[in-house]
CSV table of C-alpha atoms in Angstrom, one decimal:
chain,number,residue,atom,x,y,z
A,108,MET,CA,90.1,119.0,111.3
A,109,LYS,CA,92.6,116.1,112.1
A,110,PHE,CA,92.5,112.6,111.0
A,111,LYS,CA,94.2,110.0,112.7
A,112,ALA,CA,94.8,106.7,109.8
A,113,ILE,CA,96.1,103.1,110.5
A,114,ILE,CA,97.8,101.9,107.1
A,115,HIS,CA,98.4,98.3,106.8
A,116,ILE,CA,100.6,97.4,103.9
A,117,MET,CA,101.5,94.5,102.9
A,118,PRO,CA,103.0,91.9,100.3
A,119,ARG,CA,100.7,91.0,97.8
A,120,PRO,CA,99.4,87.0,97.8
A,121,GLU,CA,101.1,86.1,95.2
A,122,ILE,CA,104.3,87.8,95.7
A,123,LEU,CA,107.4,85.7,97.7
A,124,ASP,CA,107.7,87.4,101.1
A,125,PRO,CA,111.6,86.4,102.1
A,126,GLN,CA,111.3,88.4,105.9
A,127,GLY,CA,108.3,86.3,106.4
A,128,LYS,CA,110.1,82.8,105.6
A,129,ALA,CA,113.3,83.8,107.4
A,130,THR,CA,111.3,84.7,110.6
A,131,LEU,CA,109.0,81.4,110.5
A,132,HIS,CA,112.6,79.8,110.2
A,133,GLY,CA,113.8,81.7,113.2
A,134,LEU,CA,110.5,81.0,115.3
A,135,HIS,CA,110.6,76.8,114.2
A,136,ASN,CA,114.2,77.3,115.8
A,137,LEU,CA,113.1,78.7,118.8
A,138,GLY,CA,110.9,75.9,119.2
A,139,PHE,CA,107.3,77.9,117.9
A,140,SER,CA,106.9,74.4,115.7
A,141,GLN,CA,103.2,75.3,115.7
A,142,VAL,CA,103.3,78.6,113.7
A,143,GLU,CA,102.9,77.6,109.9
A,144,GLN,CA,103.0,80.8,107.7
A,145,VAL,CA,104.2,84.0,108.4
A,146,ARG,CA,104.0,87.2,106.5
A,147,ILE,CA,105.9,91.0,107.3
A,148,GLY,CA,104.3,94.1,106.0
A,149,LYS,CA,104.1,97.5,107.7
A,150,GLN,CA,101.7,99.2,109.7
A,151,VAL,CA,101.8,103.3,109.6
A,152,GLU,CA,100.1,105.7,111.7
A,153,ILE,CA,99.5,109.2,110.5
A,154,THR,CA,97.7,112.3,111.2
A,155,VAL,CA,96.5,114.8,108.8
A,156,GLU,CA,94.7,117.7,108.5
A,157,ALA,CA,91.9,118.2,106.0
A,158,ASP,CA,88.5,119.5,105.5
A,159,ASP,CA,86.3,116.5,105.3
A,160,ALA,CA,86.5,112.5,105.6
A,161,GLU,CA,86.9,112.5,102.0
A,162,SER,CA,89.6,115.1,101.0
A,163,ALA,CA,91.9,112.7,103.7
A,164,ARG,CA,91.2,109.5,102.5
A,165,ALA,CA,92.3,110.9,98.9
A,166,SER,CA,95.1,112.3,99.9
A,167,LEU,CA,95.8,109.3,102.0
A,168,GLU,CA,95.2,107.2,98.7
A,169,GLU,CA,97.9,109.7,96.9
A,170,ALA,CA,100.8,109.2,99.7
A,171,CYS,CA,100.2,105.3,99.8
A,172,ARG,CA,100.7,105.0,95.7
A,173,LYS,CA,103.4,107.7,95.7
A,174,LEU,CA,105.6,107.0,99.0
A,175,LEU,CA,104.4,104.9,101.4
A,176,ALA,CA,103.5,101.1,99.7
A,177,ASN,CA,104.8,99.7,96.9
A,178,PRO,CA,101.9,98.9,95.0
A,179,VAL,CA,104.1,96.5,92.4
A,180,ILE,CA,104.6,94.1,95.2
A,181,GLU,CA,102.2,95.6,97.9
A,182,GLN,CA,98.8,96.2,98.5
A,183,PHE,CA,97.3,98.7,101.2
A,184,ARG,CA,94.7,99.9,103.1
A,185,PHE,CA,93.7,101.9,105.7
A,186,GLU,CA,91.4,103.2,108.4
A,187,LEU,CA,90.4,106.5,109.1
A,188,THR,CA,88.7,107.9,112.5
A,189,GLU,CA,88.2,111.9,113.4
A,190,ALA,CA,90.9,112.6,115.9
B,276,MET,CA,92.2,74.0,115.4
B,277,LYS,CA,93.9,76.6,112.8
B,278,PHE,CA,94.5,80.0,113.5
B,279,LYS,CA,94.8,83.2,111.8
B,280,ALA,CA,96.7,86.3,114.0
B,281,ILE,CA,97.5,89.7,112.7
B,282,ILE,CA,100.2,91.5,114.9
B,283,HIS,CA,100.8,94.9,115.1
B,284,ILE,CA,103.6,96.3,116.5
B,285,MET,CA,104.7,100.0,117.1
B,286,PRO,CA,107.1,101.7,118.5
B,287,ARG,CA,106.6,102.9,121.9
B,288,PRO,CA,105.1,106.3,122.1
B,289,GLU,CA,107.5,107.7,124.2
B,290,ILE,CA,110.6,106.4,122.0
B,291,LEU,CA,111.4,108.7,119.1
B,292,ASP,CA,110.8,107.1,115.2
B,293,PRO,CA,113.8,108.2,113.2
B,294,GLN,CA,111.7,106.2,110.3
B,295,GLY,CA,108.6,108.0,111.1
B,296,LYS,CA,110.3,111.5,110.9
B,297,ALA,CA,111.9,110.7,107.7
B,298,THR,CA,109.2,109.4,106.0
B,299,LEU,CA,107.1,112.9,107.1
B,300,HIS,CA,109.9,115.0,105.5
B,301,GLY,CA,109.2,112.4,102.3
B,302,LEU,CA,105.7,113.6,102.5
B,303,HIS,CA,106.0,117.3,102.9
B,304,ASN,CA,108.7,117.3,100.1
B,305,LEU,CA,106.4,115.2,97.5
B,306,GLY,CA,103.6,117.9,98.9
B,307,PHE,CA,101.8,116.9,101.4
B,308,SER,CA,101.9,119.4,103.8
B,309,GLN,CA,98.6,118.3,105.7
B,310,VAL,CA,100.4,115.4,107.2
B,311,GLU,CA,101.5,116.5,110.8
B,312,GLN,CA,102.8,113.5,112.6
B,313,VAL,CA,104.0,109.8,111.1
B,314,ARG,CA,104.9,106.7,113.1
B,315,ILE,CA,106.2,102.9,111.7
B,316,GLY,CA,105.7,100.2,112.8
B,317,LYS,CA,105.6,96.6,111.4
B,318,GLN,CA,102.2,94.3,110.2
B,319,VAL,CA,102.4,90.1,111.1
B,320,GLU,CA,100.2,88.1,109.9
B,321,ILE,CA,100.8,84.3,111.3
B,322,THR,CA,99.2,81.0,110.6
B,323,VAL,CA,99.7,79.0,114.1
B,324,GLU,CA,98.2,74.9,115.2
B,325,ALA,CA,96.8,75.2,118.2
B,326,ASP,CA,94.6,73.3,120.2
B,327,ASP,CA,92.5,76.2,121.2
B,328,ALA,CA,92.5,79.5,121.2
B,329,GLU,CA,94.0,80.3,124.9
B,330,SER,CA,97.3,78.2,123.9
B,331,ALA,CA,97.2,80.2,120.6
B,332,ARG,CA,97.0,83.5,122.4
B,333,ALA,CA,100.0,82.2,124.6
B,334,SER,CA,102.9,81.1,122.3
B,335,LEU,CA,101.7,84.1,120.2
B,336,GLU,CA,102.8,86.7,123.3
B,337,GLU,CA,105.4,84.2,124.1
B,338,ALA,CA,106.6,84.5,120.0
B,339,CYS,CA,106.2,88.2,119.9
B,340,ARG,CA,108.6,88.9,123.1
B,341,LYS,CA,111.2,86.6,122.0
B,342,LEU,CA,111.6,87.2,118.5
B,343,LEU,CA,108.8,89.2,116.6
B,344,ALA,CA,109.0,93.0,118.5
B,345,ASN,CA,111.4,94.3,121.1
B,346,PRO,CA,109.3,95.1,124.2
B,347,VAL,CA,112.0,97.8,125.7
B,348,ILE,CA,111.2,100.4,122.4
B,349,GLU,CA,108.2,98.5,120.8
B,350,GLN,CA,104.3,97.6,121.5
B,351,PHE,CA,102.3,95.0,120.1
B,352,ARG,CA,98.6,93.9,120.3
B,353,PHE,CA,97.0,91.0,117.9
B,354,GLU,CA,93.7,89.8,117.2
B,355,LEU,CA,92.8,86.1,116.5
B,356,THR,CA,90.6,84.5,114.0
B,357,GLU,CA,89.7,81.1,113.8
B,358,ALA,CA,91.3,80.1,109.9
């Protein structure tokens, strides 16, 4: 079975996000003064072959921890759908 | 009123995604041979002050087009919730 996952990876709330801060300043400079906070993360779309949803979920968890996210400074969650 | 938006920015389907390709190879090298496709985009979380949802939506659209996304190679969508 084929599964499609959308993985959301964001900097942990207690971690400073310099990319978000820079973008916030950029938006203010462009006149978007009503923007108050910006945090920037990654979105990864993955297609994976697995026997069932449970094993797809397990290998995605491992892939996130080993390569896609840095668990020290980032948190991740994903949505899994059958493709 | 304060609104929170989650903006999803992905490379357009017809555009090559070298970051996704490199990550796919990385996953294969780590033993995740069941992964078939990877595409990588950005996720931006924004807090914005606006009179109503409509004006929040309008300024977010403009911010995406002017700074956050590159409409030539990326597509974006966002979810807006009252904060």
